[in-house]
C-alpha cells in the first residue's frame, strides 16, 4: 500500500529536532531574543518624522518596503494580532459574523455604484492576462451589497452584521506618517443590514458601543466627533479620534460644552474680521505679474487679504462650479458636497486652463464661461470694492462688488471653521487640535442598496431597499496611536492589553545561577505567559536600553546582586518603579501586577 | 474638558441593545441560522464541476467573485480559521516566528532574483499613480531574502524560521476547481535561514514534522512524494498530496515498495514499445496537409506513432532548444530544467514562426537554424527511418535516422514516466493517481541568497551565503481536500478539528417545550462549544437536508417525541448513528463524543 499517514494525534516528539528551543504553545510563548528578527536600531532612522514611526522602526517592530507599504516583523505582528483579537471578541459580542472578501474585484461592481470614477487615482487598477479591468478593493461596500442583494431577500433575513479583518489598498497621493497612512493596510470593516432606519440606528449604536469597548480595552484615550461621510455617502457619521500632533485630521473642540467635530464638517459662529474700506474707487483690470498666492496678491496690491475674493473651480455632479470665498478662509469640501449633492473634486490645472483659458490663479467670476455655476461662501457677502481673478494671465480685477459686478447663484456656509470662530452651542471660543482617526462609523442608509438594487420584501409585502451602515477600524493606527500617546524619551510604553509580549525577561546571567533564566521562563510559560527572553551576549546597558525602547510593561531582571539575596527585580516600564521580590514569589507577584493596567495616569 | 473616554474594562451592558441575541464570546459561539449568511442551495450550481466546489457552494460556505476569486462566507471562514489555528500552533511549536509581508512589491526586488521575467503573465503587475512598476506578490522568497540580507549578518543570528499566513496573487491561465486553484488565495508560507546545508536539512525536517502534524490534525489522509522545484529553484523538494480525482497533479506510485513521486520528476524503468520496421526506404519530404497532432500525422502516413519523432521548442537559460522525443511520450519540464540548468518554458507559436519560419507542428531537426541546440530523449535512440517535421508548412520528412540524417547534441532522460513503465527500485509496474497538493517544501539552498547578496559572517570569519528553505501550505486546499475525501451523497462530512462549528442544534421546536432550544444552546455555550442553532421556521426535512449538506459531525435534534420521553437525539454525520440520551445527560454525553474523532474508518 501507499505510505499513507493516517491521523495521529500524539506520539510526536520534537526532542530530536530541537536545537534552538522550540516554543511550546501549550503554555505561553517564548521568544529567544538572539534567535529572533528583532532588529533594534541605535540611531533614529532618517525616513521617519513621527514619533510612532521612528520608535516602531527603532524597536524593530516593522520595516517599510517602498512608500506606504510595510512589513510587520515578529513583535509588530504580535501587537496587531492582539489588537485583532480584541476586535474579534467585541464584534462577535454584538452578533457580527466574520467573512473574508477578496482584494481583486471586478470593474463592473464599481461601475454599479459609480465609484470606478469617484475613486480616481486613489484606487489601484490592473488588468489580468485576458485584459479584464480589476481594482484592488480600497473598501467593500460594493461587494457586500452584492451579497445582500442576492441573499437578504426577506425581512426575516434581517438584521445582520458582517465583518472582516482584511487588507485594503489605496494609492494615497502622499503616504506618510509610517503606518498612519499606508497604501496597503489592515482594516476591520463591517457592514450592517437593516429593514429600516430605526434598525440602522440600533446597529450603529451597537457599533459605537463595540468601538468604545475596543479602544478602551486597547488602552487608548480618544474623543468621538461628528465627521464627514466623504466618498462613502450616506448621512450621519462619527469618528473616533486620538488627539496627537501626529494626526492629519484637525478637530474643532469646545472646551466649555464638549462640542467636538472634524474641521471638515464643524460648524461655528463666524467671527469675520471687519471689512476694511476698499482703496479702489472703480472697477479696473490691473496687471499682477509674478504673484500666485492670495497673500502675494494682497501684498502686491497693498490691501488686506480680506478684500480678496478667491475663486476655486470644482467638478461636481451638477457640472463645473466656481466657489468664491474670502481670502482668509478655506473651502470645506464636505459642506460643498452637501450643497452639490454628491462627490466633488477640485478641477486640475489642465481642466481649468481648458475651460477658462487662464492659469488657475487668475480665475474669476467676471468673464467666466456662462455654463459655470458661481456659488459663494457667506464670507463674500458684504465685500465692496474687492479683488477677483482677471480671467487673463497675470491680471486681477480690482474694485468689484458681488451682486453688482457679477452674479452669485447661491450663498451658503461653505467655509472651514477657523481659529477665532465660536461654538454654535455655547458661544465659547473653539479650540483646534490635531488628531489621528482610529475608527469611523457611517449611516449609509440606502445609497448602495438603491444604486445596486439590494431590495428585500418587508412584512407588508412591499419591496424596500435595505438600510445599510458601514464601519471601519485601522488596526495599525491603534498601534501607532498607542505609541504616540504614551511614548517617553526612552521609547515605547505599551498598554498591557496590546503589548507584544506579557513579560520581558532581562537575563544578565548571574554567575551564581547562570541557568536561572531558563528555569524562570519555564515557570512563566507554565502560567501561560508570553515571554521575551533577552539571552543575548551583550552588555546589561544594551539590554536595558532595548527594553526601554520596546516598551513591554513589565520586565523581570535576573542580576547577580539581587539573586545572591534570593531576589529578582520587577520593573514597571510605565512608572519606572523597581520592586525586589523573593525569587520564589516572582511568578505570583508578577501575575498580580499583570492583573492591573501598568499605566501611570 | 473634552469628552475623553478613559479605559473602562467593565460596566458595559448589552441588554439594552440586544434584539437579535448577540453572541457572547466568553463561552462558545452561537450562530442563529435565520440571522446568518448561510445561503444553502437546493440545486447544484452550474459553475462547479468538482465535488468540493459544488458542495462548498451549496452548503453556503463560499461564493465566487469572478474567475478564481472567492468570498468566504461565515461558515467557510470558520473552517479556514480553524485550519489557520492548527497551522499557527504547529509553526510556533517548531520555533517559527510569525510576520506579515506586503502584497504590493517593488519591481526592483523581482529583478534582483530574475523572477520579474520568469513569472511572466502569472504575476499580476500594476503601476501606481506615479507610474512605478509594482507586482502583487505570488510568493515571498525575494522580500524575505532582503530582510535576511539586512539583519542576519552573523552566524549568531542563525538559524531562524519566519512564517506568515497571507494572501497570494497568481494570474493562473486556467483557474478551476473552485478554491483548489484560485487567483487570490491564502497561503502559509515560511522560510528557513541556516548557516549550512546540515542546518537546512534540520529546518526542512522540522517543517516535514510540522506539516505531518498539521495535516494529521486536520484529519486528512495524504502521501508525501518527491517533487519538482519548478520556479522556486533549489534542490530537494517534497509535496504533501491528497489522492483525489479532483487533483490536477499526477502521482506515480509503486504499490509494491512505496515509491512515490510527482509525475513531473518521477523516475521509471522504460518499457519502450518495440520499434516497428519503417515502411520508408529512403529520406523524402512528403506533403502532410491538414494534419496537426502526432496521431493525425501517424494516421495520414499510415505508420505507428512510435516512428514519429516530435520536435518541441523551449526557451532555456542556454538559448533556444529543440527537444526530440518519441511520438508516444511527453517531455518532463522538470527534467529538462535540470539539464538546462534553470527555468525553461515552451516557445510561443509566434516565437517559433519567427525563428523557424514554419508553424509549430512542422518544426524538425533537418534544416533548423544552426544556433538552435538539438537534444533528445532516450526514446529517440534506435529509431530508424522515422518521421520529423518538414521545416516547410504542411510537410514532413520521412525515412530519417538520428545521427545519420541529423545530429543530436545530447541524449538524456527527458520523458515523463508513463503507464507501463516500472519502478526503478523494485521493478513492479507503476500506478498513476490524481492528487491535490496541500503542501510543498523546498530546499532552496543558496539560490536567492547568492542572487541577492544575503551573506553572513561565519564562526571562521568567512562571508558565506545563507542557506535557505521555503515551505508552503494552501489553507483552502486543506478545506477542499477534506470535502473531496469525505463527502458522501448527502453532503460534506467534516473532521471535527476543522468543522465550522462544534455542534449543530436542529431545533424542531417541540410543542411540549418550545423554549428548550434556547435552554440547550445556553448549556452548550457555557461549556465553550460553538453551536449552529437552526431555529428557522422551515420544515424538519429542510433542516435535516441542510444539516447533511453542511456536515458538522455531531448534531443534537430537539423533537417532540423524544422530548416527551425526556430525551434528545444525538446524530453522528459520519456514521449516521443516532443515539437517544436523557435530556439531562446531553451535554456530558456530547462532550464525550467530541473527545473522539467522528470518522467511520
PDB file of N, CA, C and O in Angstrom, chain A residues 5 12 14 17 22-23 26 35 37 63 65 72 77 92-93 97-98 100 103-104 106 122 128-129 151 156 158 171 183-184 202 209 212, chain B residues 5 12 14 17 22-23 26 35 37 63 65 72 77 92-93 97-98 100 103-104 106 122 128-129 151 156 158 171 183-184 202 209 212:
ATOM      1  N   UNK A   5      -0.474   8.479   5.677  1.00  0.00           N
ATOM      2  CA  UNK A   5      -0.242   8.891   7.062  1.00  0.00           C
ATOM      3  C   UNK A   5      -1.593   9.119   7.696  1.00  0.00           C
ATOM      4  O   UNK A   5      -2.172  10.182   7.519  1.00  0.00           O
ATOM      5  N   UNK A  12       4.231  12.442  18.812  1.00  0.00           N
ATOM      6  CA  UNK A  12       5.113  13.279  18.023  1.00  0.00           C
ATOM      7  C   UNK A  12       6.111  13.964  18.939  1.00  0.00           C
ATOM      8  O   UNK A  12       5.735  14.746  19.792  1.00  0.00           O
ATOM      9  N   UNK A  14       9.500  16.271  19.598  1.00  0.00           N
ATOM     10  CA  UNK A  14      10.380  17.252  18.986  1.00  0.00           C
ATOM     11  C   UNK A  14      11.804  17.120  19.463  1.00  0.00           C
ATOM     12  O   UNK A  14      12.700  17.726  18.897  1.00  0.00           O
ATOM     13  N   UNK A  17      14.715  17.034  17.221  1.00  0.00           N
ATOM     14  CA  UNK A  17      14.959  18.101  16.255  1.00  0.00           C
ATOM     15  C   UNK A  17      15.326  19.413  16.919  1.00  0.00           C
ATOM     16  O   UNK A  17      15.697  20.353  16.254  1.00  0.00           O
ATOM     17  N   UNK A  22      12.497  25.082  20.644  1.00  0.00           N
ATOM     18  CA  UNK A  22      11.212  25.432  20.054  1.00  0.00           C
ATOM     19  C   UNK A  22      10.218  25.873  21.118  1.00  0.00           C
ATOM     20  O   UNK A  22      10.361  25.575  22.288  1.00  0.00           O
ATOM     21  N   UNK A  23       9.272  26.578  20.643  1.00  0.00           N
ATOM     22  CA  UNK A  23       8.284  27.196  21.508  1.00  0.00           C
ATOM     23  C   UNK A  23       7.150  26.211  21.731  1.00  0.00           C
ATOM     24  O   UNK A  23       6.705  25.575  20.784  1.00  0.00           O
ATOM     25  N   UNK A  26       1.485  25.067  24.197  1.00  0.00           N
ATOM     26  CA  UNK A  26       0.577  24.626  25.247  1.00  0.00           C
ATOM     27  C   UNK A  26       0.572  25.649  26.382  1.00  0.00           C
ATOM     28  O   UNK A  26      -0.440  25.942  26.981  1.00  0.00           O
ATOM     29  N   UNK A  35      17.738  34.674  18.693  1.00  0.00           N
ATOM     30  CA  UNK A  35      17.344  33.919  17.502  1.00  0.00           C
ATOM     31  C   UNK A  35      16.033  34.453  16.938  1.00  0.00           C
ATOM     32  O   UNK A  35      15.183  33.687  16.485  1.00  0.00           O
ATOM     33  N   UNK A  37      13.952  37.859  14.848  1.00  0.00           N
ATOM     34  CA  UNK A  37      14.092  39.027  13.988  1.00  0.00           C
ATOM     35  C   UNK A  37      13.544  40.253  14.728  1.00  0.00           C
ATOM     36  O   UNK A  37      12.400  40.643  14.548  1.00  0.00           O
ATOM     37  N   UNK A  63       9.262  47.360   9.264  1.00  0.00           N
ATOM     38  CA  UNK A  63      10.148  47.923   8.257  1.00  0.00           C
ATOM     39  C   UNK A  63       9.284  48.315   7.080  1.00  0.00           C
ATOM     40  O   UNK A  63       8.254  47.687   6.832  1.00  0.00           O
ATOM     41  N   UNK A  65       8.597  48.862   2.948  1.00  0.00           N
ATOM     42  CA  UNK A  65       9.008  48.323   1.655  1.00  0.00           C
ATOM     43  C   UNK A  65       8.443  49.282   0.617  1.00  0.00           C
ATOM     44  O   UNK A  65       7.309  49.129   0.154  1.00  0.00           O
ATOM     45  N   UNK A  72       5.446  43.776   8.720  1.00  0.00           N
ATOM     46  CA  UNK A  72       5.354  43.630  10.163  1.00  0.00           C
ATOM     47  C   UNK A  72       6.307  42.533  10.601  1.00  0.00           C
ATOM     48  O   UNK A  72       6.149  41.378  10.202  1.00  0.00           O
ATOM     49  N   UNK A  77       3.920  42.321  14.585  1.00  0.00           N
ATOM     50  CA  UNK A  77       2.786  41.480  14.210  1.00  0.00           C
ATOM     51  C   UNK A  77       2.054  40.970  15.445  1.00  0.00           C
ATOM     52  O   UNK A  77       0.830  40.807  15.439  1.00  0.00           O
ATOM     53  N   UNK A  92     -17.814  39.929  17.641  1.00  0.00           N
ATOM     54  CA  UNK A  92     -18.611  38.719  17.876  1.00  0.00           C
ATOM     55  C   UNK A  92     -19.679  39.003  18.924  1.00  0.00           C
ATOM     56  O   UNK A  92     -20.804  38.518  18.839  1.00  0.00           O
ATOM     57  N   UNK A  93     -19.304  39.796  19.925  1.00  0.00           N
ATOM     58  CA  UNK A  93     -20.220  40.066  21.025  1.00  0.00           C
ATOM     59  C   UNK A  93     -21.482  40.790  20.561  1.00  0.00           C
ATOM     60  O   UNK A  93     -22.547  40.625  21.141  1.00  0.00           O
ATOM     61  N   UNK A  97     -20.910  38.614  12.118  1.00  0.00           N
ATOM     62  CA  UNK A  97     -20.353  37.378  11.555  1.00  0.00           C
ATOM     63  C   UNK A  97     -19.125  37.714  10.725  1.00  0.00           C
ATOM     64  O   UNK A  97     -19.175  38.590   9.875  1.00  0.00           O
ATOM     65  N   UNK A  98     -18.042  36.963  10.948  1.00  0.00           N
ATOM     66  CA  UNK A  98     -16.820  37.261  10.206  1.00  0.00           C
ATOM     67  C   UNK A  98     -16.810  36.554   8.850  1.00  0.00           C
ATOM     68  O   UNK A  98     -17.182  35.383   8.732  1.00  0.00           O
ATOM     69  N   UNK A 100     -14.529  36.752   4.745  1.00  0.00           N
ATOM     70  CA  UNK A 100     -13.349  37.306   4.077  1.00  0.00           C
ATOM     71  C   UNK A 100     -13.687  37.536   2.612  1.00  0.00           C
ATOM     72  O   UNK A 100     -13.995  36.608   1.870  1.00  0.00           O
ATOM     73  N   UNK A 103      -9.551  40.936  -2.504  1.00  0.00           N
ATOM     74  CA  UNK A 103      -8.986  42.222  -2.897  1.00  0.00           C
ATOM     75  C   UNK A 103      -9.133  42.459  -4.396  1.00  0.00           C
ATOM     76  O   UNK A 103      -9.317  43.582  -4.835  1.00  0.00           O
ATOM     77  N   UNK A 104      -9.022  41.389  -5.167  1.00  0.00           N
ATOM     78  CA  UNK A 104      -9.207  41.510  -6.620  1.00  0.00           C
ATOM     79  C   UNK A 104     -10.690  41.632  -6.899  1.00  0.00           C
ATOM     80  O   UNK A 104     -11.456  40.714  -6.606  1.00  0.00           O
ATOM     81  N   UNK A 106     -13.917  43.045  -9.604  1.00  0.00           N
ATOM     82  CA  UNK A 106     -14.244  43.313 -10.999  1.00  0.00           C
ATOM     83  C   UNK A 106     -14.715  44.752 -11.181  1.00  0.00           C
ATOM     84  O   UNK A 106     -15.455  45.301 -10.353  1.00  0.00           O
ATOM     85  N   UNK A 122      -6.896  57.186  -6.570  1.00  0.00           N
ATOM     86  CA  UNK A 122      -6.703  56.562  -5.248  1.00  0.00           C
ATOM     87  C   UNK A 122      -6.891  55.044  -5.313  1.00  0.00           C
ATOM     88  O   UNK A 122      -6.452  54.331  -4.426  1.00  0.00           O
ATOM     89  N   UNK A 128      -5.973  41.781 -15.901  1.00  0.00           N
ATOM     90  CA  UNK A 128      -5.480  40.407 -15.812  1.00  0.00           C
ATOM     91  C   UNK A 128      -4.981  39.954 -17.179  1.00  0.00           C
ATOM     92  O   UNK A 128      -4.953  40.741 -18.132  1.00  0.00           O
ATOM     93  N   UNK A 129      -4.549  38.699 -17.272  1.00  0.00           N
ATOM     94  CA  UNK A 129      -3.915  38.242 -18.515  1.00  0.00           C
ATOM     95  C   UNK A 129      -4.862  38.250 -19.697  1.00  0.00           C
ATOM     96  O   UNK A 129      -4.425  38.206 -20.838  1.00  0.00           O
ATOM     97  N   UNK A 151     -28.865  37.548  -1.166  1.00  0.00           N
ATOM     98  CA  UNK A 151     -29.287  36.641  -0.089  1.00  0.00           C
ATOM     99  C   UNK A 151     -30.172  37.241   0.989  1.00  0.00           C
ATOM    100  O   UNK A 151     -30.757  36.518   1.760  1.00  0.00           O
ATOM    101  N   UNK A 156     -37.236  38.646   7.145  1.00  0.00           N
ATOM    102  CA  UNK A 156     -36.839  37.594   8.089  1.00  0.00           C
ATOM    103  C   UNK A 156     -35.327  37.418   8.136  1.00  0.00           C
ATOM    104  O   UNK A 156     -34.784  36.910   9.090  1.00  0.00           O
ATOM    105  N   UNK A 158     -33.210  39.791   8.133  1.00  0.00           N
ATOM    106  CA  UNK A 158     -32.587  40.988   8.716  1.00  0.00           C
ATOM    107  C   UNK A 158     -32.943  41.106  10.187  1.00  0.00           C
ATOM    108  O   UNK A 158     -33.954  40.565  10.608  1.00  0.00           O
ATOM    109  N   UNK A 171      -4.074  54.003  -3.197  1.00  0.00           N
ATOM    110  CA  UNK A 171      -2.881  54.671  -3.717  1.00  0.00           C
ATOM    111  C   UNK A 171      -2.889  56.127  -3.271  1.00  0.00           C
ATOM    112  O   UNK A 171      -3.172  57.039  -4.050  1.00  0.00           O
ATOM    113  N   UNK A 183      -0.401  52.580   1.960  1.00  0.00           N
ATOM    114  CA  UNK A 183      -1.081  52.291   0.698  1.00  0.00           C
ATOM    115  C   UNK A 183      -1.642  50.873   0.712  1.00  0.00           C
ATOM    116  O   UNK A 183      -2.488  50.526  -0.091  1.00  0.00           O
ATOM    117  N   UNK A 184      -1.127  50.062   1.633  1.00  0.00           N
ATOM    118  CA  UNK A 184      -1.646  48.706   1.858  1.00  0.00           C
ATOM    119  C   UNK A 184      -1.778  48.579   3.368  1.00  0.00           C
ATOM    120  O   UNK A 184      -0.777  48.732   4.078  1.00  0.00           O
ATOM    121  N   UNK A 202     -29.959  51.393  15.491  1.00  0.00           N
ATOM    122  CA  UNK A 202     -29.620  50.404  16.503  1.00  0.00           C
ATOM    123  C   UNK A 202     -28.267  49.731  16.186  1.00  0.00           C
ATOM    124  O   UNK A 202     -27.397  49.612  17.051  1.00  0.00           O
ATOM    125  N   UNK A 209     -20.914  51.199  20.651  1.00  0.00           N
ATOM    126  CA  UNK A 209     -20.561  50.569  21.930  1.00  0.00           C
ATOM    127  C   UNK A 209     -19.369  49.635  21.754  1.00  0.00           C
ATOM    128  O   UNK A 209     -18.440  49.626  22.565  1.00  0.00           O
ATOM    129  N   UNK A 212     -16.141  51.678  21.332  1.00  0.00           N
ATOM    130  CA  UNK A 212     -15.639  52.248  22.592  1.00  0.00           C
ATOM    131  C   UNK A 212     -14.972  51.156  23.418  1.00  0.00           C
ATOM    132  O   UNK A 212     -13.925  51.359  24.027  1.00  0.00           O
TER     133      UNK A 212
ATOM    134  N   UNK B   5     -12.706  59.321  26.773  1.00  0.00           N
ATOM    135  CA  UNK B   5     -13.230  58.062  27.282  1.00  0.00           C
ATOM    136  C   UNK B   5     -12.088  57.290  27.870  1.00  0.00           C
ATOM    137  O   UNK B   5     -11.359  56.627  27.155  1.00  0.00           O
ATOM    138  N   UNK B  12     -20.156  47.590  30.870  1.00  0.00           N
ATOM    139  CA  UNK B  12     -20.732  47.691  29.535  1.00  0.00           C
ATOM    140  C   UNK B  12     -21.843  46.664  29.413  1.00  0.00           C
ATOM    141  O   UNK B  12     -21.613  45.471  29.490  1.00  0.00           O
ATOM    142  N   UNK B  14     -25.011  44.970  27.371  1.00  0.00           N
ATOM    143  CA  UNK B  14     -25.604  44.830  26.055  1.00  0.00           C
ATOM    144  C   UNK B  14     -27.108  44.732  26.095  1.00  0.00           C
ATOM    145  O   UNK B  14     -27.747  44.839  25.067  1.00  0.00           O
ATOM    146  N   UNK B  17     -29.303  46.818  24.026  1.00  0.00           N
ATOM    147  CA  UNK B  17     -29.159  46.845  22.578  1.00  0.00           C
ATOM    148  C   UNK B  17     -29.522  45.525  21.930  1.00  0.00           C
ATOM    149  O   UNK B  17     -29.615  45.436  20.733  1.00  0.00           O
ATOM    150  N   UNK B  22     -27.139  38.741  20.695  1.00  0.00           N
ATOM    151  CA  UNK B  22     -25.723  38.781  20.368  1.00  0.00           C
ATOM    152  C   UNK B  22     -25.001  37.592  20.966  1.00  0.00           C
ATOM    153  O   UNK B  22     -25.464  36.955  21.893  1.00  0.00           O
ATOM    154  N   UNK B  23     -23.886  37.362  20.390  1.00  0.00           N
ATOM    155  CA  UNK B  23     -23.078  36.206  20.743  1.00  0.00           C
ATOM    156  C   UNK B  23     -22.165  36.589  21.901  1.00  0.00           C
ATOM    157  O   UNK B  23     -21.580  37.653  21.880  1.00  0.00           O
ATOM    158  N   UNK B  26     -17.491  34.916  25.731  1.00  0.00           N
ATOM    159  CA  UNK B  26     -16.928  34.341  26.953  1.00  0.00           C
ATOM    160  C   UNK B  26     -17.064  32.824  26.919  1.00  0.00           C
ATOM    161  O   UNK B  26     -16.204  32.087  27.332  1.00  0.00           O
ATOM    162  N   UNK B  35     -30.575  34.319  11.153  1.00  0.00           N
ATOM    163  CA  UNK B  35     -29.983  35.651  11.056  1.00  0.00           C
ATOM    164  C   UNK B  35     -28.526  35.560  10.642  1.00  0.00           C
ATOM    165  O   UNK B  35     -27.673  36.317  11.129  1.00  0.00           O
ATOM    166  N   UNK B  37     -25.610  34.591   7.331  1.00  0.00           N
ATOM    167  CA  UNK B  37     -25.407  34.464   5.903  1.00  0.00           C
ATOM    168  C   UNK B  37     -24.931  33.037   5.605  1.00  0.00           C
ATOM    169  O   UNK B  37     -23.741  32.774   5.501  1.00  0.00           O
ATOM    170  N   UNK B  63     -18.643  31.827  -1.993  1.00  0.00           N
ATOM    171  CA  UNK B  63     -19.187  32.283  -3.261  1.00  0.00           C
ATOM    172  C   UNK B  63     -18.018  32.799  -4.079  1.00  0.00           C
ATOM    173  O   UNK B  63     -17.051  33.310  -3.510  1.00  0.00           O
ATOM    174  N   UNK B  65     -16.278  35.374  -6.910  1.00  0.00           N
ATOM    175  CA  UNK B  65     -16.408  36.738  -7.435  1.00  0.00           C
ATOM    176  C   UNK B  65     -15.496  36.795  -8.651  1.00  0.00           C
ATOM    177  O   UNK B  65     -14.313  37.089  -8.543  1.00  0.00           O
ATOM    178  N   UNK B  72     -15.245  34.177   1.254  1.00  0.00           N
ATOM    179  CA  UNK B  72     -15.534  33.207   2.299  1.00  0.00           C
ATOM    180  C   UNK B  72     -16.685  33.727   3.134  1.00  0.00           C
ATOM    181  O   UNK B  72     -16.568  34.773   3.774  1.00  0.00           O
ATOM    182  N   UNK B  77     -15.408  30.679   6.403  1.00  0.00           N
ATOM    183  CA  UNK B  77     -14.327  31.392   7.066  1.00  0.00           C
ATOM    184  C   UNK B  77     -13.968  30.746   8.407  1.00  0.00           C
ATOM    185  O   UNK B  77     -12.809  30.734   8.813  1.00  0.00           O
ATOM    186  N   UNK B  92       4.491  27.594  15.483  1.00  0.00           N
ATOM    187  CA  UNK B  92       5.064  28.141  16.721  1.00  0.00           C
ATOM    188  C   UNK B  92       5.862  27.060  17.441  1.00  0.00           C
ATOM    189  O   UNK B  92       6.912  27.322  18.025  1.00  0.00           O
ATOM    190  N   UNK B  93       5.352  25.861  17.387  1.00  0.00           N
ATOM    191  CA  UNK B  93       5.975  24.762  18.106  1.00  0.00           C
ATOM    192  C   UNK B  93       7.390  24.462  17.598  1.00  0.00           C
ATOM    193  O   UNK B  93       8.250  24.036  18.359  1.00  0.00           O
ATOM    194  N   UNK B  97       8.691  32.186  13.733  1.00  0.00           N
ATOM    195  CA  UNK B  97       8.150  33.474  14.144  1.00  0.00           C
ATOM    196  C   UNK B  97       7.210  34.005  13.070  1.00  0.00           C
ATOM    197  O   UNK B  97       7.579  34.054  11.904  1.00  0.00           O
ATOM    198  N   UNK B  98       6.039  34.471  13.503  1.00  0.00           N
ATOM    199  CA  UNK B  98       5.071  34.958  12.509  1.00  0.00           C
ATOM    200  C   UNK B  98       5.312  36.425  12.167  1.00  0.00           C
ATOM    201  O   UNK B  98       5.581  37.244  13.043  1.00  0.00           O
ATOM    202  N   UNK B 100       4.165  39.574   8.868  1.00  0.00           N
ATOM    203  CA  UNK B 100       3.257  39.825   7.748  1.00  0.00           C
ATOM    204  C   UNK B 100       3.979  40.697   6.725  1.00  0.00           C
ATOM    205  O   UNK B 100       4.356  41.830   7.017  1.00  0.00           O
ATOM    206  N   UNK B 103       1.656  42.658  -0.020  1.00  0.00           N
ATOM    207  CA  UNK B 103       1.351  42.150  -1.362  1.00  0.00           C
ATOM    208  C   UNK B 103       1.891  43.077  -2.434  1.00  0.00           C
ATOM    209  O   UNK B 103       2.305  42.627  -3.492  1.00  0.00           O
ATOM    210  N   UNK B 104       1.856  44.381  -2.163  1.00  0.00           N
ATOM    211  CA  UNK B 104       2.402  45.341  -3.127  1.00  0.00           C
ATOM    212  C   UNK B 104       3.916  45.305  -3.019  1.00  0.00           C
ATOM    213  O   UNK B 104       4.477  45.625  -1.974  1.00  0.00           O
ATOM    214  N   UNK B 106       7.855  45.991  -4.986  1.00  0.00           N
ATOM    215  CA  UNK B 106       8.544  46.803  -5.983  1.00  0.00           C
ATOM    216  C   UNK B 106       9.209  45.930  -7.052  1.00  0.00           C
ATOM    217  O   UNK B 106       9.765  44.873  -6.747  1.00  0.00           O
ATOM    218  N   UNK B 122       1.942  35.084 -15.200  1.00  0.00           N
ATOM    219  CA  UNK B 122       1.364  34.562 -13.956  1.00  0.00           C
ATOM    220  C   UNK B 122       1.384  35.594 -12.837  1.00  0.00           C
ATOM    221  O   UNK B 122       0.675  35.454 -11.842  1.00  0.00           O
ATOM    222  N   UNK B 128       1.636  52.344  -9.988  1.00  0.00           N
ATOM    223  CA  UNK B 128       0.989  53.253  -9.045  1.00  0.00           C
ATOM    224  C   UNK B 128       0.797  54.618  -9.704  1.00  0.00           C
ATOM    225  O   UNK B 128       1.106  54.803 -10.881  1.00  0.00           O
ATOM    226  N   UNK B 129       0.254  55.580  -8.947  1.00  0.00           N
ATOM    227  CA  UNK B 129      -0.108  56.864  -9.546  1.00  0.00           C
ATOM    228  C   UNK B 129       1.092  57.611 -10.084  1.00  0.00           C
ATOM    229  O   UNK B 129       0.941  58.542 -10.871  1.00  0.00           O
ATOM    230  N   UNK B 151      19.534  41.767   8.113  1.00  0.00           N
ATOM    231  CA  UNK B 151      19.566  41.543   9.565  1.00  0.00           C
ATOM    232  C   UNK B 151      20.216  40.250  10.021  1.00  0.00           C
ATOM    233  O   UNK B 151      20.509  40.107  11.198  1.00  0.00           O
ATOM    234  N   UNK B 156      25.668  33.990  14.623  1.00  0.00           N
ATOM    235  CA  UNK B 156      24.917  34.059  15.892  1.00  0.00           C
ATOM    236  C   UNK B 156      23.428  34.319  15.667  1.00  0.00           C
ATOM    237  O   UNK B 156      22.610  34.011  16.508  1.00  0.00           O
ATOM    238  N   UNK B 158      21.660  32.943  13.410  1.00  0.00           N
ATOM    239  CA  UNK B 158      21.060  31.779  12.738  1.00  0.00           C
ATOM    240  C   UNK B 158      21.033  30.582  13.674  1.00  0.00           C
ATOM    241  O   UNK B 158      21.856  30.517  14.585  1.00  0.00           O
ATOM    242  N   UNK B 171      -1.973  35.030 -11.424  1.00  0.00           N
ATOM    243  CA  UNK B 171      -2.913  35.108 -12.537  1.00  0.00           C
ATOM    244  C   UNK B 171      -2.861  33.808 -13.319  1.00  0.00           C
ATOM    245  O   UNK B 171      -2.296  33.734 -14.409  1.00  0.00           O
ATOM    246  N   UNK B 183      -6.960  32.599  -8.025  1.00  0.00           N
ATOM    247  CA  UNK B 183      -6.035  33.644  -8.448  1.00  0.00           C
ATOM    248  C   UNK B 183      -5.652  34.519  -7.254  1.00  0.00           C
ATOM    249  O   UNK B 183      -4.674  35.249  -7.271  1.00  0.00           O
ATOM    250  N   UNK B 184      -6.467  34.457  -6.201  1.00  0.00           N
ATOM    251  CA  UNK B 184      -6.172  35.140  -4.934  1.00  0.00           C
ATOM    252  C   UNK B 184      -6.431  34.106  -3.862  1.00  0.00           C
ATOM    253  O   UNK B 184      -7.550  33.601  -3.771  1.00  0.00           O
ATOM    254  N   UNK B 202      18.007  20.168   8.723  1.00  0.00           N
ATOM    255  CA  UNK B 202      17.317  20.120  10.003  1.00  0.00           C
ATOM    256  C   UNK B 202      16.021  20.954   9.960  1.00  0.00           C
ATOM    257  O   UNK B 202      14.958  20.489  10.388  1.00  0.00           O
ATOM    258  N   UNK B 209       7.985  17.477   9.848  1.00  0.00           N
ATOM    259  CA  UNK B 209       7.267  17.004  11.036  1.00  0.00           C
ATOM    260  C   UNK B 209       6.053  17.888  11.319  1.00  0.00           C
ATOM    261  O   UNK B 209       4.963  17.400  11.628  1.00  0.00           O
ATOM    262  N   UNK B 212       3.283  17.213   8.749  1.00  0.00           N
ATOM    263  CA  UNK B 212       2.556  15.962   9.000  1.00  0.00           C
ATOM    264  C   UNK B 212       1.588  16.141  10.162  1.00  0.00           C
ATOM    265  O   UNK B 212       0.451  15.689  10.127  1.00  0.00           O
TER     266      UNK B 212
END
